[in-house]
Short mmCIF file of N, CA, C and O and ligand atoms in Angstrom, two decimals:
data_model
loop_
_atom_site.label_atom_id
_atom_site.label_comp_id
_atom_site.label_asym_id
_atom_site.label_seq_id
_atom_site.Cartn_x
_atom_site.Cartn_y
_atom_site.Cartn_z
N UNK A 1 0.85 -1.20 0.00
CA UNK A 1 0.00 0.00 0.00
C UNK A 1 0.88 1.25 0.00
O UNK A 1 1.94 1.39 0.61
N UNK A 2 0.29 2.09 -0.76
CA UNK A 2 1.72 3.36 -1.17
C UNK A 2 0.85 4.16 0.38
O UNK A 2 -0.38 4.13 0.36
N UNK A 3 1.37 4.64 1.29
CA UNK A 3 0.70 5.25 2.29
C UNK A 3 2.26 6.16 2.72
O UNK A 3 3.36 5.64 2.54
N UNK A 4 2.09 7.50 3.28
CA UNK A 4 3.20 8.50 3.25
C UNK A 4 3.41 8.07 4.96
O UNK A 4 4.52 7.90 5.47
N UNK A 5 2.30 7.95 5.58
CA UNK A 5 3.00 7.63 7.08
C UNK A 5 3.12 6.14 7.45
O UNK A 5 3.23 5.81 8.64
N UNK A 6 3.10 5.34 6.58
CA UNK A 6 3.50 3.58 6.37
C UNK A 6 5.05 3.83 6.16
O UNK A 6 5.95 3.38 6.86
N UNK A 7 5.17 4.63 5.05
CA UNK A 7 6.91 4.94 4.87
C UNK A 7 7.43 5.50 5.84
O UNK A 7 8.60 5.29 6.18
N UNK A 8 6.59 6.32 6.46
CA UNK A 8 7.38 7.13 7.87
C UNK A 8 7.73 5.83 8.85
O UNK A 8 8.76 5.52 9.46
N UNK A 9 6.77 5.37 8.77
CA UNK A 9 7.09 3.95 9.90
C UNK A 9 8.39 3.13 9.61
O UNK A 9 9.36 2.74 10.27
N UNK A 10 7.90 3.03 8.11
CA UNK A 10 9.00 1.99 7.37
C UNK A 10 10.36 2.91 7.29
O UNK A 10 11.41 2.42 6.87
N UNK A 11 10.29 3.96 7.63
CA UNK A 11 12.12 4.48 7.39
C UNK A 11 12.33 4.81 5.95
O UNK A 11 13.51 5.07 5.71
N UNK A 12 11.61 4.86 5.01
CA UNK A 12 12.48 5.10 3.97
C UNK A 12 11.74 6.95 3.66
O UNK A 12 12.22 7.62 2.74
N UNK A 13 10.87 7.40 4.32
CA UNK A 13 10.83 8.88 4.38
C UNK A 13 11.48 9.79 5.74
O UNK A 13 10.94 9.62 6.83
N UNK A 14 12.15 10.34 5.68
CA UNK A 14 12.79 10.71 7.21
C UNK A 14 11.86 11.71 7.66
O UNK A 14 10.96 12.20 6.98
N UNK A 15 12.17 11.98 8.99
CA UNK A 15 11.27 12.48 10.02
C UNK A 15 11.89 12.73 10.90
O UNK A 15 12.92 12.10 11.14
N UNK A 16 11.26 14.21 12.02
CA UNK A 16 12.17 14.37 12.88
C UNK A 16 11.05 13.51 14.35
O UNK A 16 9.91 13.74 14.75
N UNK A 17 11.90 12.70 14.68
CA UNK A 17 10.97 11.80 15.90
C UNK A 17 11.15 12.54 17.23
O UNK A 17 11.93 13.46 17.49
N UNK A 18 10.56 12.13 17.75
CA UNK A 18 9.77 12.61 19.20
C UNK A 18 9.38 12.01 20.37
O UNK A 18 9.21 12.28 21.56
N UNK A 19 9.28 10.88 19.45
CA UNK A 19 8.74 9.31 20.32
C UNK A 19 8.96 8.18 19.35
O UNK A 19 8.87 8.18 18.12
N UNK A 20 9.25 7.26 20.14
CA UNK A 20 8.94 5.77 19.27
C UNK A 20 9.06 4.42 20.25
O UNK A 20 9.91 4.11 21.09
N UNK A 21 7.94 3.82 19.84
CA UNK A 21 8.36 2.73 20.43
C UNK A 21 7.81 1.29 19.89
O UNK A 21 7.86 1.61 18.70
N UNK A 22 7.49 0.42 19.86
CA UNK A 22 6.86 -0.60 18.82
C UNK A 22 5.60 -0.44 18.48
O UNK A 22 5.09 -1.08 17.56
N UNK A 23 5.09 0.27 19.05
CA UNK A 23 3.56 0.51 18.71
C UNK A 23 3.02 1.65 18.07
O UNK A 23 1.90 1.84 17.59
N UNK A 24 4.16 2.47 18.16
CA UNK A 24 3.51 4.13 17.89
C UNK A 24 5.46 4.77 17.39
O UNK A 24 6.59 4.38 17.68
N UNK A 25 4.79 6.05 16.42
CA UNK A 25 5.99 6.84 16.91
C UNK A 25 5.15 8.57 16.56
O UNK A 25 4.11 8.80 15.94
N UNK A 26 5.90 9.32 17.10
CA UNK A 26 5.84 10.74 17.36
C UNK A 26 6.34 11.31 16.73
O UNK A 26 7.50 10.94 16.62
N UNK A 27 5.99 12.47 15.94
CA UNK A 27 7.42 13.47 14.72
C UNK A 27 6.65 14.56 14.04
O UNK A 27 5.56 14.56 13.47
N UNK A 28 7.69 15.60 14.30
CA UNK A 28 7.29 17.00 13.87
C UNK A 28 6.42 16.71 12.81
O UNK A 28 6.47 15.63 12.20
N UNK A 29 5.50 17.78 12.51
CA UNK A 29 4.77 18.31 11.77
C UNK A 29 5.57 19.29 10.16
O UNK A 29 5.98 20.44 10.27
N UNK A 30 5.59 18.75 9.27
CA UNK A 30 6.81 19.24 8.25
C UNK A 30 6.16 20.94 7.90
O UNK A 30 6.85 21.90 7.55
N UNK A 31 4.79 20.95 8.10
CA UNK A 31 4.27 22.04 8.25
C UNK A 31 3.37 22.77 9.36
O UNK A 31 2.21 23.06 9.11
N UNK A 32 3.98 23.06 10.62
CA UNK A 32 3.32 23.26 11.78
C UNK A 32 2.61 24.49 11.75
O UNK A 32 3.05 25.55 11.33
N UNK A 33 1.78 24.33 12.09
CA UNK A 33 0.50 25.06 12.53
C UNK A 33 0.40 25.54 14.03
O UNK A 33 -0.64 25.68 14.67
N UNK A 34 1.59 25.74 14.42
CA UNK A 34 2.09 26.26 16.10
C UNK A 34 3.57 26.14 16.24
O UNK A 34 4.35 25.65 15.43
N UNK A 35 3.85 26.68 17.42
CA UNK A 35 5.33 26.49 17.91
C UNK A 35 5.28 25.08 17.91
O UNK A 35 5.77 24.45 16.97
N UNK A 36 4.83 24.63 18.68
CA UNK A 36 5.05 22.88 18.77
C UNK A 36 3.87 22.57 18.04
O UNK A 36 2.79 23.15 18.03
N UNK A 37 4.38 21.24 17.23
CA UNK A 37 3.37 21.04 16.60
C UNK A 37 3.53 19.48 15.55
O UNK A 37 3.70 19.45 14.33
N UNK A 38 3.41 18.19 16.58
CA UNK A 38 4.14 17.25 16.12
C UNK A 38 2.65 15.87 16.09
O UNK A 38 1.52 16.09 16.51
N UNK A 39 3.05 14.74 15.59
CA UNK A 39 2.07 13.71 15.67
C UNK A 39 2.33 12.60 15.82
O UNK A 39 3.43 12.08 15.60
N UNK A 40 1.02 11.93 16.35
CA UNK A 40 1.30 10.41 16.98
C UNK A 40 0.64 9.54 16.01
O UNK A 40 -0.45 9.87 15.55
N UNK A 41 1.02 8.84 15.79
CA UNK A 41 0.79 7.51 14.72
C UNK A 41 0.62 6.33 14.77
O UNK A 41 1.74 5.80 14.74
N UNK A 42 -0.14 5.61 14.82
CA UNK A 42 0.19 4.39 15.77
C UNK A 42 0.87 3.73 14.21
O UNK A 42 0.39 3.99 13.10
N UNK A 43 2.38 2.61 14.51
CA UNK A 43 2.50 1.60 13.69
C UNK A 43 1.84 1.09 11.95
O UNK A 43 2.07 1.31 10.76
N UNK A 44 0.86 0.27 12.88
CA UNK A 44 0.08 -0.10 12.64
C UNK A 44 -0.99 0.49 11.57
O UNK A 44 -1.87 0.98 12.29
N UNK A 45 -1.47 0.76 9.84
CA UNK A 45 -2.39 1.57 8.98
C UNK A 45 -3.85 0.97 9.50
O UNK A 45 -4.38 -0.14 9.39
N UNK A 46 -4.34 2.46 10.24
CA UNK A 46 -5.79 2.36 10.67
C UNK A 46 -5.56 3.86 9.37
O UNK A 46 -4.71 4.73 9.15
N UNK A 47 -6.88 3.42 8.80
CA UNK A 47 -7.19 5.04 7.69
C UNK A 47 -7.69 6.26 8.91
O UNK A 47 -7.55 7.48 8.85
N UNK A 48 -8.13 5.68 9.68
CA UNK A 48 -8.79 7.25 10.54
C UNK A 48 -9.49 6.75 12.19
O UNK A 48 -9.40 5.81 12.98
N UNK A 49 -10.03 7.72 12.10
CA UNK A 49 -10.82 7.22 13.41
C UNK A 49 -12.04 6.33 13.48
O UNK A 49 -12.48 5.50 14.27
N UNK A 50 -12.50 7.00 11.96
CA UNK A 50 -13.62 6.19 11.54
C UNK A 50 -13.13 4.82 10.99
O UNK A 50 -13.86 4.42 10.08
N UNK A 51 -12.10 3.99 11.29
CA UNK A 51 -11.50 2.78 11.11
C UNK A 51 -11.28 2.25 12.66
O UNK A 51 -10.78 1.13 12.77
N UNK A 52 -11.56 2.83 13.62
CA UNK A 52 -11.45 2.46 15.13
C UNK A 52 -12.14 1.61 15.34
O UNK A 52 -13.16 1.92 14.73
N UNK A 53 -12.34 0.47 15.93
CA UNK A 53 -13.12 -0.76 16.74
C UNK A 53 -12.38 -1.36 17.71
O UNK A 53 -11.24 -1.28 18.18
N UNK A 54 -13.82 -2.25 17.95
CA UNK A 54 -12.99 -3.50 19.14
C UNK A 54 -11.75 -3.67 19.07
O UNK A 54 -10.99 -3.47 20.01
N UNK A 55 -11.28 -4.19 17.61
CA UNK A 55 -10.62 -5.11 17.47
C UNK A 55 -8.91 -4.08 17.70
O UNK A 55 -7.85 -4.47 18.19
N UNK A 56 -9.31 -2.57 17.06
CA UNK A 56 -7.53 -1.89 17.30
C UNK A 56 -7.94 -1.08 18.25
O UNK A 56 -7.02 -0.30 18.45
N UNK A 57 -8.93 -0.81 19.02
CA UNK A 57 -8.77 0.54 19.74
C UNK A 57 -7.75 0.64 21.00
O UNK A 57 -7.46 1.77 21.40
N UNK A 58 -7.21 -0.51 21.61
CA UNK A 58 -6.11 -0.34 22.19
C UNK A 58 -5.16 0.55 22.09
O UNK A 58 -4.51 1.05 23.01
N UNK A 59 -5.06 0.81 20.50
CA UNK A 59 -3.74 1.69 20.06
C UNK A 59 -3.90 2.82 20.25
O UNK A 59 -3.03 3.53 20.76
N UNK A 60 -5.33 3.32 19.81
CA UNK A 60 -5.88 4.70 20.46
C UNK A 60 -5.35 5.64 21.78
O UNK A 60 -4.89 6.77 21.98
N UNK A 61 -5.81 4.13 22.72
CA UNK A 61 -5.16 4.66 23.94
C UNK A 61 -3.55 4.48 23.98
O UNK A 61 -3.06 5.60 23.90
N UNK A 62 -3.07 3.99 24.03
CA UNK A 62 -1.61 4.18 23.54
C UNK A 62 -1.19 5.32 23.23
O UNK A 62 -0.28 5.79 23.90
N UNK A 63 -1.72 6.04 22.18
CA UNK A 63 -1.65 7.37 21.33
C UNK A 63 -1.92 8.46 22.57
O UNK A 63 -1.15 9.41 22.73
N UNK A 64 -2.74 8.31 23.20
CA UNK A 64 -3.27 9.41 24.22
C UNK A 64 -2.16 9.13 25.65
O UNK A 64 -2.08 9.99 26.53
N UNK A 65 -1.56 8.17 25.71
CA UNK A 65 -0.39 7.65 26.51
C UNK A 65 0.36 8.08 26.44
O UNK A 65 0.87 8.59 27.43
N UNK A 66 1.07 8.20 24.86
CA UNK A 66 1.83 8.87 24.78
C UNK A 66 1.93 10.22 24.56
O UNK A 66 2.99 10.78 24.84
N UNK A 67 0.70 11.04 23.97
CA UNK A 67 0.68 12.18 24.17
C UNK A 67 0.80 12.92 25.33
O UNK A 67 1.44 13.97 25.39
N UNK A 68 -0.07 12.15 26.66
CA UNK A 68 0.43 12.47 28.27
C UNK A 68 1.89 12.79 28.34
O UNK A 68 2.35 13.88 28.69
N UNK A 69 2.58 11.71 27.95
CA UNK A 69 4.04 11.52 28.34
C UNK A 69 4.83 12.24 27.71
O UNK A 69 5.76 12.72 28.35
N UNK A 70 4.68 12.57 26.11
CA UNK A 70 5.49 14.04 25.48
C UNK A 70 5.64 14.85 25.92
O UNK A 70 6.72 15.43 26.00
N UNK A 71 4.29 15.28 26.50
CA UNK A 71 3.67 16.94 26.22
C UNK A 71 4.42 16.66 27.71
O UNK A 71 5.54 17.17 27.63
N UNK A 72 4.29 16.26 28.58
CA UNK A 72 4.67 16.46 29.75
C UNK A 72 6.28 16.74 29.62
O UNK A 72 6.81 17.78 30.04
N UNK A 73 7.02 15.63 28.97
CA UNK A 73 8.98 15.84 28.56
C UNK A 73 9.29 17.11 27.85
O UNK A 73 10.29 17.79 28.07
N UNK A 74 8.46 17.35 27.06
CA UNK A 74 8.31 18.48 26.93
C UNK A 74 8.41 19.90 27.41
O UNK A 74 9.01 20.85 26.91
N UNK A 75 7.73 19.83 28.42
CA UNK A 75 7.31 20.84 29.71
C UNK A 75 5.98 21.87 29.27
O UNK A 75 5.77 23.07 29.44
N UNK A 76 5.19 20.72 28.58
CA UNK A 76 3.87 21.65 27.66
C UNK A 76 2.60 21.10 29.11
O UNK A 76 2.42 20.08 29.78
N UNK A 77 2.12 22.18 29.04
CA UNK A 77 0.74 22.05 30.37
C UNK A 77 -0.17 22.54 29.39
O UNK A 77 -1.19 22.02 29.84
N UNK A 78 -0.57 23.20 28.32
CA UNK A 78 -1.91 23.21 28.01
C UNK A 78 -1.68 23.45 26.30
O UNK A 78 -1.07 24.39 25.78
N UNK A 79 -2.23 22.50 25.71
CA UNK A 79 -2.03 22.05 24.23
C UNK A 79 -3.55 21.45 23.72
O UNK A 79 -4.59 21.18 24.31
N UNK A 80 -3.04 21.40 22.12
CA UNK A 80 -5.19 21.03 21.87
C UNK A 80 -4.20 19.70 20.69
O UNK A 80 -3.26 19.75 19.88
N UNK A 81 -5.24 18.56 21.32
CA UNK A 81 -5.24 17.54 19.92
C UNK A 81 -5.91 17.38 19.32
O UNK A 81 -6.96 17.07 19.88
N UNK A 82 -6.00 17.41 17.83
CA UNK A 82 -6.68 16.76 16.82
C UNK A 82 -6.77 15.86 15.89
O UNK A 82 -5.79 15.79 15.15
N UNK A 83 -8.02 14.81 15.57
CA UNK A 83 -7.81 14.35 14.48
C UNK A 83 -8.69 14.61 13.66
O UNK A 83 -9.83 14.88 14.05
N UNK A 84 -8.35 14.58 12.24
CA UNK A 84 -9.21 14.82 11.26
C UNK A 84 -9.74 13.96 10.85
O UNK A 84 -9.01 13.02 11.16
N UNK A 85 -10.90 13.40 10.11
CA UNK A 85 -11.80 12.15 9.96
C UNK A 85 -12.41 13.34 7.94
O UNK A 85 -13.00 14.40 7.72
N UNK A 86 -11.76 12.21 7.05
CA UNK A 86 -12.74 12.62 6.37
C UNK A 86 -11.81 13.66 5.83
O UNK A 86 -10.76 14.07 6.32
N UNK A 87 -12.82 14.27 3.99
CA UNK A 87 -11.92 15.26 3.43
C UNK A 87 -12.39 16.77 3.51
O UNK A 87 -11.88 17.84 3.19
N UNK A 88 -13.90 16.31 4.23
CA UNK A 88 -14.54 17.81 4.65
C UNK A 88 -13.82 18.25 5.66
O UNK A 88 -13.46 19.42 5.59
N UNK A 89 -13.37 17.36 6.97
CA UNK A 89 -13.11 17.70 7.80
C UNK A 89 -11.14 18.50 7.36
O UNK A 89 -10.62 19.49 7.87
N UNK A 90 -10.61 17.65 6.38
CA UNK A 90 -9.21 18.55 6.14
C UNK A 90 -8.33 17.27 6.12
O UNK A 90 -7.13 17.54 6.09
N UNK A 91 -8.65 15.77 6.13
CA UNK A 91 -8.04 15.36 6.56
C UNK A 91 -6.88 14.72 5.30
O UNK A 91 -7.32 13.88 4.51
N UNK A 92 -5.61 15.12 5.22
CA UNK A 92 -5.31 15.10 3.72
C UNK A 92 -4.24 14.00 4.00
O UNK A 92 -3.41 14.15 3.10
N UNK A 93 -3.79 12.83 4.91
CA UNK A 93 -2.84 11.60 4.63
C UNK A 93 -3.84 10.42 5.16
O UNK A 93 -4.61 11.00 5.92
N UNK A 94 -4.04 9.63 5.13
CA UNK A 94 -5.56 8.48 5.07
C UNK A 94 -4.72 7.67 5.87
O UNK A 94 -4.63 6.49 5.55
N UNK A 95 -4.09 8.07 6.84
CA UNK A 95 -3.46 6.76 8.19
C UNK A 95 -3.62 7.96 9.46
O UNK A 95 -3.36 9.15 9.66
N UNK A 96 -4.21 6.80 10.13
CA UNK A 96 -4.91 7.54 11.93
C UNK A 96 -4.19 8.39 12.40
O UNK A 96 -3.16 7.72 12.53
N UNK A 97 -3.91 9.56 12.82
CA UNK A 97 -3.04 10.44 13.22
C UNK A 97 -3.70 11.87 14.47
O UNK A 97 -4.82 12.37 14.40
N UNK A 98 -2.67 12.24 15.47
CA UNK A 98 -3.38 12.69 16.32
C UNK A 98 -1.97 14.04 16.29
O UNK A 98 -0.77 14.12 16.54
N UNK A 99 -3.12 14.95 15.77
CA UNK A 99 -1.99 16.66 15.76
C UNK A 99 -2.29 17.08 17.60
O UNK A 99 -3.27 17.20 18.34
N UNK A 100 -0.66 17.19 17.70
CA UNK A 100 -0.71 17.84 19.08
C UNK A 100 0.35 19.04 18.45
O UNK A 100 1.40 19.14 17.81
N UNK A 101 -0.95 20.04 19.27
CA UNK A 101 -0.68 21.68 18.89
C UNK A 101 -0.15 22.56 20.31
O UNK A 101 -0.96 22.37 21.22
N UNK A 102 0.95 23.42 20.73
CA UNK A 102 1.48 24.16 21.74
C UNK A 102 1.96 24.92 21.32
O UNK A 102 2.57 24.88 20.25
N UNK A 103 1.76 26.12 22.27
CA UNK A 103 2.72 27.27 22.34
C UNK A 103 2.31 28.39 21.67
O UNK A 103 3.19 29.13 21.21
N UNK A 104 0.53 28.81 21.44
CA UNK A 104 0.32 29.88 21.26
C UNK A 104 -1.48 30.15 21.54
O UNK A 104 -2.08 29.08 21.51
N UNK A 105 -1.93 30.72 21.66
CA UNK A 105 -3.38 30.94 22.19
C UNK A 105 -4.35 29.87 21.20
O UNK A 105 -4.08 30.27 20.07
N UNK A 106 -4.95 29.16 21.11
CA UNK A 106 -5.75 28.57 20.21
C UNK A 106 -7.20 28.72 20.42
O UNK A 106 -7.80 28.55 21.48
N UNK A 107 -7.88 29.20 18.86
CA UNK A 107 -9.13 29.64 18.94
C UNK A 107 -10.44 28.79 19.51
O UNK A 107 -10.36 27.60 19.21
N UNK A 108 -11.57 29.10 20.23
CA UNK A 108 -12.72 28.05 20.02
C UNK A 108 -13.95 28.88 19.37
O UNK A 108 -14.31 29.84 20.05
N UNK A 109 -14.71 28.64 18.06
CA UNK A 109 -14.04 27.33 17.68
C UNK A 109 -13.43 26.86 17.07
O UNK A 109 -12.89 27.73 16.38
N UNK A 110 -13.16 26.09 16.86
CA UNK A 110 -11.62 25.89 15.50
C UNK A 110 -12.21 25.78 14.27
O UNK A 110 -13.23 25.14 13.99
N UNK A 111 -11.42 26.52 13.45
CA UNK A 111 -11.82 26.42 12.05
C UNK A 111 -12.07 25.27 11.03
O UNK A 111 -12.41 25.52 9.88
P1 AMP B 1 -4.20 15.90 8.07
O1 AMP B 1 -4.24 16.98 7.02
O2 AMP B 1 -5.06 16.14 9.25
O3 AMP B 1 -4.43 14.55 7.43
O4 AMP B 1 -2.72 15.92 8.64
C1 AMP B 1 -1.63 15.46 7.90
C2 AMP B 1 -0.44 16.21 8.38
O5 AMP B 1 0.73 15.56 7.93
C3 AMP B 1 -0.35 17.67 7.88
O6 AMP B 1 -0.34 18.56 8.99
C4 AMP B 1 0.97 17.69 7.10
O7 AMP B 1 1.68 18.91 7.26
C5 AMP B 1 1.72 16.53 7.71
N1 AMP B 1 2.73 15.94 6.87
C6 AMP B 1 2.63 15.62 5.57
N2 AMP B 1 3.77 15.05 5.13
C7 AMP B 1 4.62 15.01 6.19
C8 AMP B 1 5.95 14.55 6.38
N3 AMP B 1 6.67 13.99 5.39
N4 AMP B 1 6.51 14.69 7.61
C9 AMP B 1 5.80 15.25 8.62
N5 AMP B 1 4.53 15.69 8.51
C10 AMP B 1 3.94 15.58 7.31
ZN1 ZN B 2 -0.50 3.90 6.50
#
């Protein structure tokens, strides 16, 4: 499957990482939308959220695990995550992904 964050996984697109560990990895945003402004991925090609069930949602939490644990190494206390679902919603690479945004006032509601 030609997928841009399958290659991120697979190593042959580079990335600046953040996190990694067998299940997930973490890495800047090539176009950030904040001072900090990086994402969690699980491994594993789920297309979105709307691909979530029984059977992977484990990884989900994982993702929110590790977002705790960044943002905290970090020294970030108040940040907004998102995922996009869908092409209305903006969502433009089709593997599950969670934007964690810091380091400047963020609007509600979001555009
Ligand atoms: P979305 O538009 O919600 O699907 O988010 C995809 C995100 O991936 C966008 O914020 C892009 O800037 C980001 N992105 C695309 N290609 C790369 C890459 N090679 N390395 C890091 N981030 C990327
Ligand atoms: Zn993928």
């Amino acid at each position: 499957m030609n997928c841009l964050f399958c290659s991120i996984v697979e190593g042959t697109i580079p990335n600046k990482t953040v996190y990694e560990d067998d299940q997930v990895i973490a890495f800047y945003d090539i176009d950030p939308q904040a001072p900090v402004h990086f994402l969690v991925i699980p491994k594993t090609h789920i297309s979105s959220v709307a691909a979530v069930n029984g059977e992977n949602s484990a990884i989900v939490a994982h993702c929110f695990e590790v977002i705790s644990r960044v943002t905290k190494d970090l020294g970030i206390d108040s940040y907004r995550v998102v995922s996009n679902i869908g092409e209305q919603a903006g969502q433009s690479v089709p593997h599950l992904h969670f934007h964690v945004l810091a380091g400047r006032d963020m609007t509600w509601p979001p555009g």
